[in-house]
Short mmCIF file of C-alpha atoms in Angstrom, two decimals:
data_model
loop_
_atom_site.label_atom_id
_atom_site.label_comp_id
_atom_site.label_asym_id
_atom_site.label_seq_id
_atom_site.Cartn_x
_atom_site.Cartn_y
_atom_site.Cartn_z
CA MET A 1 16.26 -37.78 -49.97
CA GLN A 2 17.60 -37.81 -46.46
CA ARG A 3 15.52 -36.31 -43.69
CA VAL A 4 16.85 -35.22 -40.30
CA SER A 5 14.25 -35.38 -37.56
CA VAL A 6 13.92 -32.44 -35.16
CA ALA A 7 13.95 -34.86 -32.24
CA ALA A 8 17.35 -36.18 -33.26
CA LEU A 9 18.68 -32.62 -33.43
CA ALA A 10 17.21 -31.80 -30.03
CA GLY A 11 19.06 -34.69 -28.50
CA ALA A 12 22.41 -33.61 -29.93
CA TYR A 13 22.44 -29.93 -28.90
CA PRO A 14 21.51 -28.08 -25.69
CA ALA A 15 18.23 -26.18 -25.63
CA TRP A 16 19.79 -22.71 -25.69
CA ALA A 17 21.86 -23.57 -28.77
CA ILE A 18 18.74 -24.70 -30.61
CA ARG A 19 16.92 -21.51 -29.61
CA LEU A 20 19.87 -19.40 -30.74
CA GLY A 21 19.99 -21.35 -34.00
CA TRP A 22 16.34 -20.60 -34.69
CA SER A 23 16.85 -16.90 -33.91
CA ILE A 24 19.79 -16.63 -36.29
CA ALA A 25 17.94 -18.56 -39.00
CA SER A 26 14.89 -16.32 -38.72
CA LEU A 27 17.04 -13.17 -38.78
CA VAL A 28 18.99 -14.36 -41.83
CA GLY A 29 15.70 -15.25 -43.50
CA PHE A 30 14.41 -11.73 -42.90
CA ILE A 31 17.54 -10.09 -44.33
CA VAL A 32 17.48 -12.34 -47.41
CA LEU A 33 13.80 -11.53 -48.04
CA TRP A 34 14.53 -7.81 -47.63
CA GLU A 35 17.49 -7.99 -50.06
CA VAL A 36 15.49 -9.92 -52.64
CA LEU A 37 12.57 -7.46 -52.46
CA ALA A 38 14.94 -4.50 -52.77
CA ASP A 39 16.56 -6.14 -55.81
CA ILE A 40 13.23 -6.74 -57.52
CA ILE A 41 11.68 -3.34 -56.78
CA GLN A 42 14.89 -1.38 -57.49
CA HIS A 43 13.70 1.91 -56.00
CA ARG A 44 15.60 4.35 -53.82
CA HIS A 45 12.71 4.33 -51.34
CA LEU A 46 13.42 0.69 -50.55
CA PRO A 47 17.16 0.35 -50.01
CA GLY A 48 18.59 -3.12 -49.37
CA PRO A 49 20.17 -4.12 -46.05
CA PHE A 50 23.71 -3.41 -47.29
CA THR A 51 22.86 0.12 -48.37
CA VAL A 52 21.35 0.73 -44.93
CA LEU A 53 24.44 -0.74 -43.28
CA GLN A 54 26.59 1.59 -45.38
CA ALA A 55 24.51 4.58 -44.29
CA MET A 56 24.86 3.49 -40.70
CA GLY A 57 28.63 3.20 -41.09
CA HIS A 58 28.76 6.71 -42.55
CA GLU A 59 26.81 8.22 -39.61
CA LEU A 60 28.87 6.20 -37.16
CA SER A 61 32.20 7.46 -38.48
CA SER A 62 31.00 11.07 -38.50
CA GLY A 63 29.99 10.66 -34.83
CA LEU A 64 26.45 11.87 -35.54
CA LEU A 65 24.77 8.53 -34.83
CA ALA A 66 26.40 8.18 -31.40
CA TYR A 67 25.60 11.81 -30.50
CA HIS A 68 21.91 11.67 -31.41
CA ILE A 69 21.40 8.25 -29.83
CA ALA A 70 23.07 9.47 -26.64
CA VAL A 71 20.79 12.53 -26.51
CA THR A 72 17.70 10.40 -27.06
CA LEU A 73 18.80 7.81 -24.51
CA ALA A 74 19.33 10.53 -21.92
CA ARG A 75 15.76 11.78 -22.51
CA VAL A 76 14.45 8.20 -22.33
CA ALA A 77 16.30 7.63 -19.05
CA VAL A 78 15.12 10.83 -17.35
CA SER A 79 11.48 10.57 -18.41
CA PHE A 80 11.45 6.85 -17.60
CA VAL A 81 12.72 7.43 -14.05
CA VAL A 82 10.33 10.35 -13.50
CA ALA A 83 7.36 8.37 -14.82
CA MET A 84 8.20 5.27 -12.78
CA ALA A 85 8.62 7.26 -9.55
CA ILE A 86 5.45 9.32 -9.90
CA GLY A 87 3.38 6.51 -11.42
CA ALA A 88 4.40 4.04 -8.70
CA SER A 89 3.60 6.53 -5.91
CA ILE A 90 0.15 7.16 -7.40
CA GLY A 91 -0.39 3.42 -7.90
CA ILE A 92 0.53 2.56 -4.31
CA ALA A 93 -1.63 5.37 -2.93
CA LEU A 94 -4.66 4.31 -5.00
CA GLY A 95 -4.13 0.64 -4.21
CA ARG A 96 -4.09 1.31 -0.48
CA HIS A 97 -6.88 3.89 -0.18
CA LYS A 98 -10.25 2.82 -1.50
CA GLY A 99 -11.79 6.28 -1.36
CA ALA A 100 -8.99 7.89 -3.36
CA ASP A 101 -9.15 5.02 -5.82
CA ARG A 102 -12.87 5.50 -6.40
CA PHE A 103 -12.42 9.22 -6.94
CA PHE A 104 -9.33 9.17 -9.16
CA ASP A 105 -10.18 6.07 -11.19
CA SER A 106 -11.95 8.07 -13.89
CA TRP A 107 -9.03 10.50 -14.06
CA LEU A 108 -6.73 7.56 -14.72
CA ILE A 109 -8.96 6.27 -17.48
CA LEU A 110 -9.06 9.76 -18.98
CA PHE A 111 -5.27 10.04 -19.05
CA LEU A 112 -4.86 6.45 -20.27
CA ASN A 113 -6.97 7.27 -23.31
CA LEU A 114 -5.60 10.72 -24.01
CA PRO A 115 -3.61 10.40 -27.28
CA ALA A 116 0.15 10.82 -26.82
CA LEU A 117 0.21 13.42 -29.57
CA VAL A 118 -2.32 15.63 -27.76
CA ILE A 119 -0.27 15.59 -24.56
CA ILE A 120 2.88 16.47 -26.50
CA ILE A 121 1.25 19.36 -28.36
CA LEU A 122 -0.31 20.76 -25.17
CA CYS A 123 2.98 20.57 -23.29
CA TYR A 124 4.78 22.47 -26.05
CA VAL A 125 1.99 25.05 -26.27
CA TRP A 126 1.84 25.61 -22.51
CA PHE A 127 5.51 25.34 -21.53
CA GLY A 128 7.23 26.28 -24.80
CA ARG A 129 9.50 24.03 -26.84
CA THR A 130 11.85 23.35 -23.97
CA GLU A 131 13.65 20.30 -22.63
CA VAL A 132 11.42 20.32 -19.54
CA ALA A 133 8.27 20.37 -21.69
CA ALA A 134 9.61 17.43 -23.71
CA ILE A 135 10.42 15.30 -20.65
CA THR A 136 7.10 16.23 -19.01
CA ALA A 137 5.16 15.20 -22.10
CA VAL A 138 6.80 11.78 -22.21
CA ALA A 139 6.39 11.24 -18.46
CA ILE A 140 2.69 12.17 -18.51
CA ASN A 141 2.13 9.66 -21.28
CA LYS A 142 3.71 6.89 -19.24
CA ILE A 143 2.51 7.70 -15.69
CA PRO A 144 -1.05 6.30 -15.99
CA ASN A 145 0.29 2.96 -17.27
CA VAL A 146 2.69 2.61 -14.36
CA ALA A 147 0.01 3.71 -11.89
CA VAL A 148 -2.51 1.12 -13.12
CA THR A 149 0.02 -1.73 -13.03
CA VAL A 150 1.43 -0.86 -9.61
CA ARG A 151 -2.10 -0.30 -8.24
CA GLU A 152 -2.85 -3.97 -8.98
CA GLY A 153 0.20 -4.89 -6.91
CA ALA A 154 -0.73 -2.60 -4.04
CA ARG A 155 -4.24 -4.07 -3.97
CA SER A 156 -2.91 -7.59 -3.58
CA LEU A 157 -0.47 -6.83 -0.75
CA SER A 158 -0.56 -9.57 1.86
CA ARG A 159 -2.40 -8.62 5.05
CA ASP A 160 -0.76 -11.61 6.79
CA LEU A 161 2.76 -10.31 6.21
CA GLU A 162 1.73 -6.79 7.19
CA GLU A 163 0.46 -8.11 10.54
CA MET A 164 3.68 -10.05 11.00
CA ALA A 165 5.67 -6.86 10.41
CA GLU A 166 3.47 -4.99 12.88
CA VAL A 167 3.73 -7.55 15.69
CA TYR A 168 7.50 -7.88 15.29
CA ARG A 169 7.78 -4.08 15.18
CA LEU A 170 9.82 -3.86 12.01
CA GLY A 171 9.06 -0.17 11.69
CA ARG A 172 8.15 1.82 8.61
CA TRP A 173 11.41 1.67 6.69
CA ARG A 174 12.18 -2.03 7.22
CA THR A 175 8.58 -2.98 6.46
CA LEU A 176 8.76 -1.04 3.21
CA ARG A 177 12.09 -2.55 2.23
CA HIS A 178 11.61 -6.16 3.25
CA VAL A 179 7.83 -6.69 3.16
CA THR A 180 6.11 -4.22 0.84
CA LEU A 181 8.57 -3.52 -1.99
CA PRO A 182 9.43 -7.19 -2.66
CA GLN A 183 5.71 -7.84 -3.15
CA LEU A 184 5.51 -4.94 -5.61
CA ALA A 185 8.71 -5.85 -7.46
CA PRO A 186 7.07 -8.02 -10.15
CA PHE A 187 4.62 -5.19 -10.86
CA PHE A 188 7.42 -2.60 -11.07
CA LEU A 189 9.23 -4.89 -13.43
CA ALA A 190 6.20 -5.38 -15.66
CA ALA A 191 5.66 -1.61 -15.74
CA ALA A 192 9.35 -1.03 -16.50
CA ARG A 193 9.44 -3.44 -19.42
CA THR A 194 6.32 -2.23 -21.19
CA GLY A 195 7.33 1.27 -20.12
CA LEU A 196 10.70 1.28 -21.79
CA SER A 197 9.34 0.42 -25.23
CA LEU A 198 6.52 2.96 -24.87
CA VAL A 199 8.80 5.73 -23.60
CA TRP A 200 11.38 5.52 -26.36
CA LYS A 201 8.73 5.58 -29.06
CA ILE A 202 7.14 8.68 -27.56
CA VAL A 203 10.52 10.36 -27.07
CA LEU A 204 11.06 10.13 -30.85
CA VAL A 205 7.77 11.91 -31.53
CA VAL A 206 8.58 14.60 -28.96
CA GLU A 207 11.94 15.15 -30.64
CA LEU A 208 10.39 15.25 -34.09
CA LEU A 209 7.93 17.95 -33.04
CA GLY A 210 9.98 20.23 -30.85
CA ARG A 211 13.65 19.43 -30.38
CA SER A 212 16.66 20.08 -32.59
CA GLU A 213 18.74 17.02 -31.70
CA GLY A 214 18.12 13.34 -30.99
CA VAL A 215 17.08 10.39 -33.10
CA GLY A 216 13.56 11.75 -33.60
CA PHE A 217 14.92 15.03 -34.92
CA GLN A 218 17.27 13.17 -37.32
CA LEU A 219 14.40 11.02 -38.59
CA GLY A 220 12.44 14.23 -39.29
CA THR A 221 15.34 15.73 -41.16
CA TYR A 222 15.90 12.68 -43.36
CA PHE A 223 12.13 12.40 -43.91
CA GLN A 224 12.21 15.86 -45.51
CA LEU A 225 15.06 14.64 -47.73
CA PHE A 226 13.24 11.34 -48.42
CA ASP A 227 16.47 9.56 -47.44
CA VAL A 228 15.02 6.16 -46.51
CA SER A 229 18.39 4.44 -45.96
CA MET A 230 19.27 6.97 -43.25
CA ILE A 231 15.85 6.61 -41.63
CA LEU A 232 16.27 2.84 -41.52
CA ALA A 233 19.87 3.19 -40.32
CA TYR A 234 18.77 5.23 -37.29
CA ALA A 235 15.81 2.98 -36.57
CA LEU A 236 17.97 -0.13 -36.72
CA ALA A 237 20.66 1.37 -34.52
CA PHE A 238 18.08 2.34 -31.92
CA ILE A 239 16.43 -1.08 -31.92
CA LEU A 240 19.85 -2.58 -31.24
CA VAL A 241 20.49 -0.22 -28.32
CA VAL A 242 17.10 -0.98 -26.73
CA GLN A 243 17.72 -4.73 -27.13
CA VAL A 244 21.04 -4.36 -25.35
CA ILE A 245 19.30 -2.49 -22.48
CA GLU A 246 16.71 -5.27 -22.21
CA LEU A 247 19.33 -8.03 -22.19
CA ALA A 248 22.00 -6.32 -20.11
CA ILE A 249 19.87 -4.48 -17.56
CA LEU A 250 16.23 -5.55 -17.36
CA GLN A 251 16.63 -9.32 -17.70
CA PRO A 252 19.36 -9.61 -15.03
CA ILE A 253 17.20 -7.51 -12.68
CA ALA A 254 14.22 -9.78 -13.38
CA ALA A 255 16.33 -12.86 -12.67
CA ARG A 256 17.54 -11.34 -9.38
CA VAL A 257 14.07 -10.31 -8.25
CA ASN A 258 12.68 -13.77 -9.01
CA ARG A 259 15.51 -15.89 -7.66
CA TRP A 260 13.57 -16.98 -4.55
CA ARG A 261 10.75 -18.53 -6.59
CA ARG A 262 10.56 -22.30 -6.84
CA MET B 1 -5.84 -7.90 46.32
CA ALA B 2 -2.82 -5.89 45.21
CA PRO B 3 -1.94 -6.50 41.60
CA VAL B 4 1.32 -8.33 41.02
CA ALA B 5 3.51 -6.14 38.89
CA ASP B 6 4.64 -8.88 36.57
CA ASP B 7 1.25 -10.24 35.52
CA LEU B 8 -0.20 -9.90 32.07
CA VAL B 9 -3.74 -8.67 32.60
CA ILE B 10 -6.31 -9.14 29.86
CA ARG B 11 -9.68 -7.47 30.26
CA ILE B 12 -12.11 -7.73 27.40
CA VAL B 13 -15.49 -6.32 28.32
CA ARG B 14 -16.83 -6.73 24.83
CA LYS B 15 -15.54 -7.48 21.36
CA ILE B 16 -17.94 -7.17 18.45
CA PHE B 17 -17.34 -7.80 14.76
CA PRO B 18 -19.00 -4.78 13.14
CA ALA B 19 -21.82 -5.27 10.67
CA VAL B 20 -20.79 -5.70 7.05
CA ALA B 21 -22.82 -5.54 3.85
CA ASN B 22 -25.11 -8.54 4.40
CA ARG B 23 -24.33 -9.57 7.96
CA GLU B 24 -25.37 -8.06 11.26
CA ALA B 25 -22.91 -7.04 13.94
CA GLN B 26 -21.68 -10.13 15.74
CA PRO B 27 -20.59 -10.32 19.38
CA VAL B 28 -17.44 -12.44 19.68
CA LEU B 29 -16.02 -12.12 23.17
CA SER B 30 -17.42 -10.74 26.42
CA ASP B 31 -16.58 -10.51 30.12
CA ILE B 32 -13.11 -11.93 29.86
CA GLU B 33 -10.92 -11.13 32.82
CA LEU B 34 -7.64 -12.93 32.82
CA ARG B 35 -4.49 -12.59 34.88
CA VAL B 36 -1.52 -14.49 33.52
CA GLU B 37 1.48 -15.15 35.72
CA PRO B 38 4.93 -14.69 34.26
CA ARG B 39 6.45 -17.80 32.69
CA SER B 40 3.21 -19.74 32.68
CA PHE B 41 2.18 -21.73 29.64
CA VAL B 42 -1.50 -20.96 29.11
CA VAL B 43 -3.46 -22.93 26.52
CA LEU B 44 -6.74 -21.57 25.16
CA THR B 45 -9.11 -24.19 23.83
CA GLY B 46 -12.63 -24.17 22.54
CA PRO B 47 -14.57 -24.96 19.38
CA SER B 48 -13.36 -23.39 16.13
CA GLY B 49 -14.79 -19.97 15.42
CA VAL B 50 -15.30 -19.24 19.11
CA GLY B 51 -12.88 -16.29 19.07
CA LYS B 52 -9.53 -17.75 20.20
CA THR B 53 -7.56 -16.13 17.37
CA THR B 54 -9.42 -12.85 17.92
CA LEU B 55 -8.28 -12.90 21.54
CA LEU B 56 -4.66 -13.45 20.49
CA ASN B 57 -4.90 -10.63 17.95
CA ILE B 58 -6.18 -8.31 20.66
CA VAL B 59 -3.28 -9.22 22.96
CA ALA B 60 -0.85 -8.79 20.04
CA GLY B 61 -2.20 -5.30 19.42
CA LEU B 62 -3.33 -6.19 15.89
CA ASP B 63 -6.97 -5.68 16.82
CA ARG B 64 -7.58 -2.46 18.74
CA ASP B 65 -11.31 -2.28 18.15
CA PHE B 66 -12.56 -3.70 21.47
CA GLU B 67 -13.84 -2.58 24.85
CA GLY B 68 -11.34 -3.30 27.59
CA SER B 69 -7.62 -3.16 28.22
CA ILE B 70 -4.44 -5.19 27.95
CA GLN B 71 -1.80 -4.56 30.60
CA PHE B 72 1.71 -5.83 30.10
CA ALA B 73 4.23 -6.33 32.90
CA HIS B 74 6.14 -3.32 31.59
CA THR B 75 5.40 -0.88 28.83
CA ASP B 76 8.00 -2.12 26.35
CA ALA B 77 7.16 -5.80 26.77
CA ARG B 78 8.35 -7.78 23.76
CA VAL B 79 5.66 -9.78 22.03
CA ALA B 80 6.32 -12.58 19.55
CA TYR B 81 3.50 -14.17 17.57
CA ILE B 82 3.69 -17.53 15.87
CA PHE B 83 0.81 -17.64 13.46
CA GLN B 84 -1.25 -20.50 12.10
CA THR B 85 0.70 -20.25 8.84
CA PRO B 86 4.45 -19.61 9.09
CA ARG B 87 4.21 -16.12 7.52
CA LEU B 88 7.85 -16.07 6.51
CA LEU B 89 8.99 -13.65 3.82
CA PRO B 90 9.43 -15.88 0.75
CA TRP B 91 12.03 -13.51 -0.75
CA ARG B 92 14.33 -13.68 2.27
CA THR B 93 16.35 -16.72 3.35
CA VAL B 94 15.57 -18.56 6.58
CA GLU B 95 18.40 -16.80 8.37
CA GLU B 96 17.41 -13.37 7.01
CA ASN B 97 13.82 -13.99 8.11
CA ILE B 98 14.97 -14.66 11.66
CA ALA B 99 17.46 -11.78 11.75
CA LEU B 100 14.87 -9.34 10.42
CA VAL B 101 12.89 -9.15 13.68
CA LEU B 102 15.97 -7.87 15.54
CA PRO B 103 17.20 -4.30 15.22
CA GLU B 104 20.53 -4.00 13.41
CA GLY B 105 23.52 -4.47 15.67
CA ASP B 106 21.39 -6.08 18.40
CA PRO B 107 23.35 -8.51 20.60
CA ARG B 108 20.64 -11.15 20.10
CA HIS B 109 21.93 -11.69 16.54
CA ALA B 110 24.53 -13.92 18.22
CA LEU B 111 21.72 -16.32 19.22
CA ILE B 112 20.78 -17.15 15.64
CA PRO B 113 23.32 -19.92 14.91
CA GLU B 114 22.48 -21.76 18.11
CA LEU B 115 18.73 -21.40 17.54
CA LEU B 116 19.07 -22.63 13.97
CA GLU B 117 20.88 -25.66 15.31
CA ARG B 118 18.24 -26.34 17.96
CA VAL B 119 15.44 -26.26 15.37
CA GLY B 120 17.56 -28.35 12.99
CA LEU B 121 17.81 -25.75 10.22
CA THR B 122 21.55 -25.09 10.21
CA GLY B 123 21.87 -26.61 6.76
CA ALA B 124 18.86 -24.68 5.45
CA ALA B 125 19.91 -21.27 6.79
CA SER B 126 20.51 -19.80 3.33
CA GLN B 127 17.48 -21.46 1.70
CA TYR B 128 14.35 -19.62 0.62
CA PRO B 129 11.27 -20.70 2.65
CA GLU B 130 9.20 -21.92 -0.29
CA ARG B 131 11.84 -24.53 -1.06
CA LEU B 132 11.32 -26.06 2.40
CA SER B 133 8.65 -28.41 3.74
CA LEU B 134 5.85 -26.97 5.87
CA GLY B 135 7.37 -28.58 8.97
CA MET B 136 10.70 -26.84 8.32
CA GLN B 137 8.96 -23.52 7.68
CA ARG B 138 7.18 -23.85 11.01
CA ARG B 139 10.49 -24.54 12.74
CA ALA B 140 11.90 -21.37 11.16
CA ALA B 141 8.86 -19.44 12.44
CA LEU B 142 9.52 -20.88 15.94
CA ALA B 143 13.13 -19.72 15.78
CA ARG B 144 11.99 -16.28 14.66
CA GLY B 145 9.71 -16.06 17.68
CA PHE B 146 12.34 -17.24 20.18
CA VAL B 147 15.23 -15.12 18.88
CA LEU B 148 13.31 -12.09 20.11
CA GLU B 149 13.55 -13.46 23.69
CA PRO B 150 9.95 -12.36 24.08
CA ASP B 151 8.20 -11.53 27.31
CA ILE B 152 4.97 -12.83 25.81
CA LEU B 153 4.84 -15.56 23.18
CA LEU B 154 1.54 -15.91 21.32
CA MET B 155 0.95 -19.10 19.35
CA ASP B 156 -2.08 -19.77 17.18
CA GLU B 157 -2.40 -23.48 16.36
CA PRO B 158 1.21 -23.47 15.17
CA PHE B 159 1.31 -27.23 14.55
CA VAL B 160 -1.92 -27.65 12.63
CA SER B 161 -1.92 -29.46 9.25
CA LEU B 162 1.23 -31.43 9.99
CA ASP B 163 1.42 -35.22 10.20
CA ASP B 164 1.47 -36.65 13.76
CA PRO B 165 5.19 -37.47 14.11
CA THR B 166 6.19 -34.04 12.73
CA ALA B 167 3.75 -32.23 15.02
CA GLN B 168 4.98 -34.29 17.99
CA GLY B 169 8.59 -33.47 17.13
CA LEU B 170 7.75 -29.77 17.02
CA ARG B 171 5.92 -29.95 20.36
CA GLU B 172 8.99 -31.49 21.98
CA LEU B 173 11.13 -28.83 20.34
CA LEU B 174 8.85 -26.14 21.75
CA ILE B 175 9.02 -27.65 25.25
CA GLY B 176 12.81 -27.75 24.98
CA LEU B 177 13.04 -24.11 23.86
CA TRP B 178 10.59 -23.03 26.55
CA ASN B 179 12.43 -24.94 29.32
CA LYS B 180 15.67 -23.29 28.26
CA ARG B 181 14.14 -19.85 28.33
CA PRO B 182 10.73 -19.83 30.05
CA THR B 183 8.46 -17.06 28.89
CA THR B 184 4.77 -16.32 29.20
CA VAL B 185 2.95 -18.28 26.51
CA LEU B 186 -0.60 -17.97 25.22
CA PHE B 187 -1.19 -20.97 23.02
CA VAL B 188 -4.36 -21.59 21.02
CA THR B 189 -5.36 -25.09 19.98
CA HIS B 190 -8.44 -27.26 19.72
CA ASP B 191 -6.37 -30.41 20.12
CA ARG B 192 -7.04 -31.44 23.73
CA THR B 193 -4.13 -33.86 23.98
CA GLU B 194 -1.80 -31.17 22.75
CA ALA B 195 -3.28 -28.79 25.30
CA VAL B 196 -2.62 -31.14 28.22
CA MET B 197 0.89 -31.97 27.04
CA LEU B 198 2.01 -28.37 26.83
CA ALA B 199 0.00 -26.32 29.30
CA THR B 200 0.55 -25.36 32.89
CA ARG B 201 -2.95 -23.88 32.77
CA ILE B 202 -5.86 -24.56 30.44
CA LEU B 203 -8.65 -22.12 29.67
CA ARG B 204 -11.78 -23.14 27.84
CA LEU B 205 -13.70 -20.56 25.82
CA SER B 206 -17.31 -21.16 24.95
CA GLY B 207 -20.55 -19.46 24.00
CA ALA B 208 -21.93 -17.30 21.20
CA SER B 209 -20.31 -14.27 22.78
CA ALA B 210 -17.53 -16.34 24.22
CA THR B 211 -16.22 -16.15 27.73
CA ILE B 212 -13.97 -18.35 29.88
CA VAL B 213 -16.05 -21.30 31.11
CA GLN B 214 -13.24 -23.34 32.61
CA ASP B 215 -9.88 -22.43 34.14
CA GLU B 216 -7.79 -25.40 35.17
CA ALA B 217 -4.20 -25.94 36.29
CA VAL B 218 -2.52 -28.94 34.68
CA GLN B 219 -1.12 -31.24 37.36
CA LEU B 220 1.67 -32.97 35.46
CA SER B 221 5.38 -32.88 36.09
CA PRO B 222 7.65 -32.27 33.08
CA SER B 223 8.54 -35.97 32.84
CA GLU B 224 4.86 -37.04 32.99
CA ARG B 225 4.10 -34.91 29.91
CA THR B 226 5.75 -37.40 27.61
CA ASP B 227 3.87 -40.29 29.23
CA ARG B 228 0.84 -41.11 27.06
CA GLU B 229 -1.19 -42.71 29.86
CA LYS B 230 -0.65 -39.84 32.28
CA VAL B 231 -1.53 -37.27 29.62
CA LEU B 232 -4.69 -39.16 28.75
CA ALA B 233 -5.75 -39.45 32.40
CA GLU B 234 -5.20 -35.73 32.93
CA GLN B 235 -7.09 -34.98 29.75
CA GLN B 236 -10.01 -37.04 31.08
CA ARG B 237 -9.91 -35.24 34.41
CA ILE B 238 -10.01 -31.79 32.77
CA PHE B 239 -12.33 -32.32 29.84
CA HIS B 240 -14.38 -35.28 31.15
CA ASP B 241 -13.90 -37.06 27.84
CA THR B 242 -11.87 -39.92 26.44
#
């Protein structure tokens, strides 16, 4: 039997090609396992990958998939921006002012541990099943996370650079832009990345409970019909979209923000 | 005596570090009365921890918690501060770091290329500071200070932790920049040779609540400052040491 050593392979191909190869192999392995299991179990509650793909194609051609994903993405975008803006402001304020931090710290912990579902239900009860209530619920779930992450950044701001900015009279706006924000950028980025995955999961729940369009609503509908292939089709489509956002938007931003590092 | 309008006048009656958790309040500086003539190069020396940096921070306006007053020649006097560490923004290139201290559209932006050339950083203008050696970062910090065309230039041991030839090169660079555009300099160091080489006037701080114990004019011509023997002799005269 002939054996090919990994080292020999590594020498022949560039690192990214090997990484890509492994990714494809692992993905193919997953699909094969899924297909085999579906074949053995032979139940309509576990459709194989091709059935799911067919369902996805059906929803795609009817335009429903694109519509519901677009609606959900819009909600993700709005609540993400709102949560980042408010959370970052709170984080910076608490990081800079010790007194405020001491007072509001327990509030933060309270909100961090408040179950997402409770916030969603309360928002719908208090503000009605409206778009604003939905966005608010998602944002409130995310704000404490952003605040805690950005607070760490604000605490570690360099006093040295602040003094430099003061002596050279950079002024408020230029200090913020050139001195403060670049120091906070890695913390924003960390909050954004964990934030995106959290926000889109919560948006689905919000849609399931109180909206009549969006991926979450569709999942609810197909759940009542026990149509597992459709549920998987929507889930898969959404995972793909979020991956594209990560690769096409977040990673290039991260590379740009970190380009000065050695 | 009528005050000369152009002098920088430093009066520090008392400067105390306030008490913190497990340490009592600590007097740092007291009874300092100092009149600095325009375009003089004043070196402050004294043992480490005596309060030299504190004095610079007070003049820079970074430390306002003291009894006394700082009077500049005119109210909008420009102050540049070259710190012990370069304090460049790591996320901005060398050129951006220098340009940042000038308001947008300021005519002094035109000085940047020439300054970069004088400090030998033309080729590194678009580099990020952390990719440069410490010596190069310090040269960038020098350029940032000079581009401001400051009325007062504060320098806090700017050449510390460099090897001798590099530090010497930077000293000569500083003398060159200063000769080209003389400005009032307050320079802190505990290196006595460096003090004699650079200063037109040397002040020695000493004591638990430090005050000026010696105020001496350096009697060297510009050419004598590069002469090792002459510098050493002057150092002996001022500090009574070898």
